[in-house]
Short mmCIF file of C-alpha atoms in Angstrom, two decimals:
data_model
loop_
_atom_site.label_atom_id
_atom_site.label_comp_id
_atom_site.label_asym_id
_atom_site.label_seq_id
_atom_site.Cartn_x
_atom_site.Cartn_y
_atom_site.Cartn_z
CA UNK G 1 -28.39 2.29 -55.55
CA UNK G 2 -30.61 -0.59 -55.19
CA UNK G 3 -31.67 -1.65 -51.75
CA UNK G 4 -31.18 -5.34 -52.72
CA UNK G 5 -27.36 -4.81 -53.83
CA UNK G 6 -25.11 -7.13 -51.45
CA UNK G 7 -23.46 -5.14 -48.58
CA UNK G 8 -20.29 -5.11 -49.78
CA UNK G 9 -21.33 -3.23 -52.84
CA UNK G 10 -22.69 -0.17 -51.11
CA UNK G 11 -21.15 2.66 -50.46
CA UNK G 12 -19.57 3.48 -47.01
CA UNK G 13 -21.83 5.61 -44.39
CA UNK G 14 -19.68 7.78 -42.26
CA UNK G 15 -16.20 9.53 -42.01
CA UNK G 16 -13.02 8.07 -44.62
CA UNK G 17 -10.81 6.27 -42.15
CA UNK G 18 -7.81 8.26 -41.03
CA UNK G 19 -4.32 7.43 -40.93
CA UNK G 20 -3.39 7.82 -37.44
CA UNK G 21 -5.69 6.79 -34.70
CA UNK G 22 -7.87 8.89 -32.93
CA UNK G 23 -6.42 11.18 -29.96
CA UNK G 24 -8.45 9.27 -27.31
CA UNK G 25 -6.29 6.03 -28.45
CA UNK G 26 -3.45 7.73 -28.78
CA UNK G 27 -4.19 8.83 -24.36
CA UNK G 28 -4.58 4.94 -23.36
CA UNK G 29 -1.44 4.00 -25.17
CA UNK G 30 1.28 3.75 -21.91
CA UNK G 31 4.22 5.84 -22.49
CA UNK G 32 7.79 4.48 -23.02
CA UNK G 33 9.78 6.67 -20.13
CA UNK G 34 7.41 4.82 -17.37
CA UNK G 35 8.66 1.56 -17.75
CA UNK G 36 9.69 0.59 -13.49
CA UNK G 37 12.16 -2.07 -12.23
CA UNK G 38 10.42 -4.94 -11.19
CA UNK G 39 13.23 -7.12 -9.86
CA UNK G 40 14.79 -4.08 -7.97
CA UNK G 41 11.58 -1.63 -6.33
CA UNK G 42 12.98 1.16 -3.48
CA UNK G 43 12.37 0.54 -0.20
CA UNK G 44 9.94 3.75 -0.37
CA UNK G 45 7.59 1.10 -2.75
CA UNK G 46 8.06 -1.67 -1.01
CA UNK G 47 6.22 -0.25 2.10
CA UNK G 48 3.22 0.65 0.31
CA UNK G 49 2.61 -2.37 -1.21
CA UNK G 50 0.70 -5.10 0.36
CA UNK G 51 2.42 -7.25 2.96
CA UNK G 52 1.56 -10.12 0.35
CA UNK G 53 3.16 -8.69 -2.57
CA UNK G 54 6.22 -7.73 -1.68
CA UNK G 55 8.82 -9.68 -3.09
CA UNK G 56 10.02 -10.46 -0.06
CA UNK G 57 6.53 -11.00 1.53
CA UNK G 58 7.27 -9.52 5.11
CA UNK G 59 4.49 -8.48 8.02
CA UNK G 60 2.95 -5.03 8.66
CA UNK G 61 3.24 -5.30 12.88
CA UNK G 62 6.13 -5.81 15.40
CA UNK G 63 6.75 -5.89 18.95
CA UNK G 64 8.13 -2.07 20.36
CA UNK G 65 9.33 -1.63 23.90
CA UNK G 66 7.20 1.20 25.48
CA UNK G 67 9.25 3.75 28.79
CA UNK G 68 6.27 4.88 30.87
CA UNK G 69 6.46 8.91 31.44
CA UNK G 70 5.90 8.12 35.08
CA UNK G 71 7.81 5.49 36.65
CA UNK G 72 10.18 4.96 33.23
CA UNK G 73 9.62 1.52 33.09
CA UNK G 74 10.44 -0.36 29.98
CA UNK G 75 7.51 -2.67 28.81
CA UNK G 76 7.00 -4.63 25.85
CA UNK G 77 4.29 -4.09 23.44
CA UNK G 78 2.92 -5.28 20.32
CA UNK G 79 1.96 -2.60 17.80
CA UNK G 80 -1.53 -4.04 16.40
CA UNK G 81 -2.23 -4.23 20.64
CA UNK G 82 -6.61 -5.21 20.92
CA UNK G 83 -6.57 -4.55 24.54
CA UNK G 84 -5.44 -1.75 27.06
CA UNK G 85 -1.71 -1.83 28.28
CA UNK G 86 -1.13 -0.71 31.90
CA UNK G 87 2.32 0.25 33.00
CA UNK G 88 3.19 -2.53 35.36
CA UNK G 89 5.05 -0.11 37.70
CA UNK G 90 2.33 2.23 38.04
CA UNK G 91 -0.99 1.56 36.51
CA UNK G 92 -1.23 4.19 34.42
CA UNK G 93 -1.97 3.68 30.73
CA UNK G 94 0.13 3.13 27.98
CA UNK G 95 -1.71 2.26 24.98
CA UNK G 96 -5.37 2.15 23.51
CA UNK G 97 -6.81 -0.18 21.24
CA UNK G 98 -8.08 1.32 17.09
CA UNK G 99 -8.73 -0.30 14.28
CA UNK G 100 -5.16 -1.15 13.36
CA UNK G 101 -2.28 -0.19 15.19
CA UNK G 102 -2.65 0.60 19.04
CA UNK G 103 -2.39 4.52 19.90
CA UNK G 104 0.26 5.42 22.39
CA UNK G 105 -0.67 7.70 25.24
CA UNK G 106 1.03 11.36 25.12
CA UNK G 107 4.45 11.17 26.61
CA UNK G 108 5.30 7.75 26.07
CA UNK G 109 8.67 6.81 24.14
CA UNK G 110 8.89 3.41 22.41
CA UNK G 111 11.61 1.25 20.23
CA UNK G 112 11.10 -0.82 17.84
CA UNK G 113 12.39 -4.34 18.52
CA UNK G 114 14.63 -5.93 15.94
CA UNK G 115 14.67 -9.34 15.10
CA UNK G 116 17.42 -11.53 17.15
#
């Protein structure tokens, strides 16, 4: 053929098209048995989402009452504690300060507060 014939007069370059797609399509296409329940998650999913995008947006943190393993004094504590908790009985420690949630010292017992 002439190199001056139109494009649409040429002849094809590469493969005939195939019926069915190609396998890697075929991969990205989501399957049918996946499909989840939006308006009803578990409670299981729920706690791994985001505190924001829950459907009922609730927070990660709550207030726990801490017995010492000394003196057995009850104190209160909040569970994303930044500073050190003493016992106020004894002195001795309670908690320690990370990143997120505080770290209870071996031996102590807590409970988590409910709301009232």
């Amino acid at each position: 053929r002439l190199a001056t014939e139109p494009p649409s007069l040429r002849a094809p370059r590469g493969p005939a098209p195939s019926a069915s797609p190609p396998a890697a399509a075929q991969a990205r296409r989501p399957r049918r048995g996946t499909m989840k329940d939006l308006l009803h998650p578990s409670a299981a999913e729920q706690r791994r989402t985001h505190k924001l995008k829950r459907l009922v947006q609730s927070p990660n943190s709550y207030f726990m009452d801490v017995k010492c393993p000394g003196c057995f004094q009850i104190t209160t504590l909040y569970s994303h504690a930044q500073t050190v908790v003493l016992c106020s009985g004894c002195t001795s420690l309670l908690s320690q300060p990370t990143g997120g949630k505080c770290r209870l010292v071996e031996g102590c017992s807590f409970r988590r507060k409910m709301d009232s």
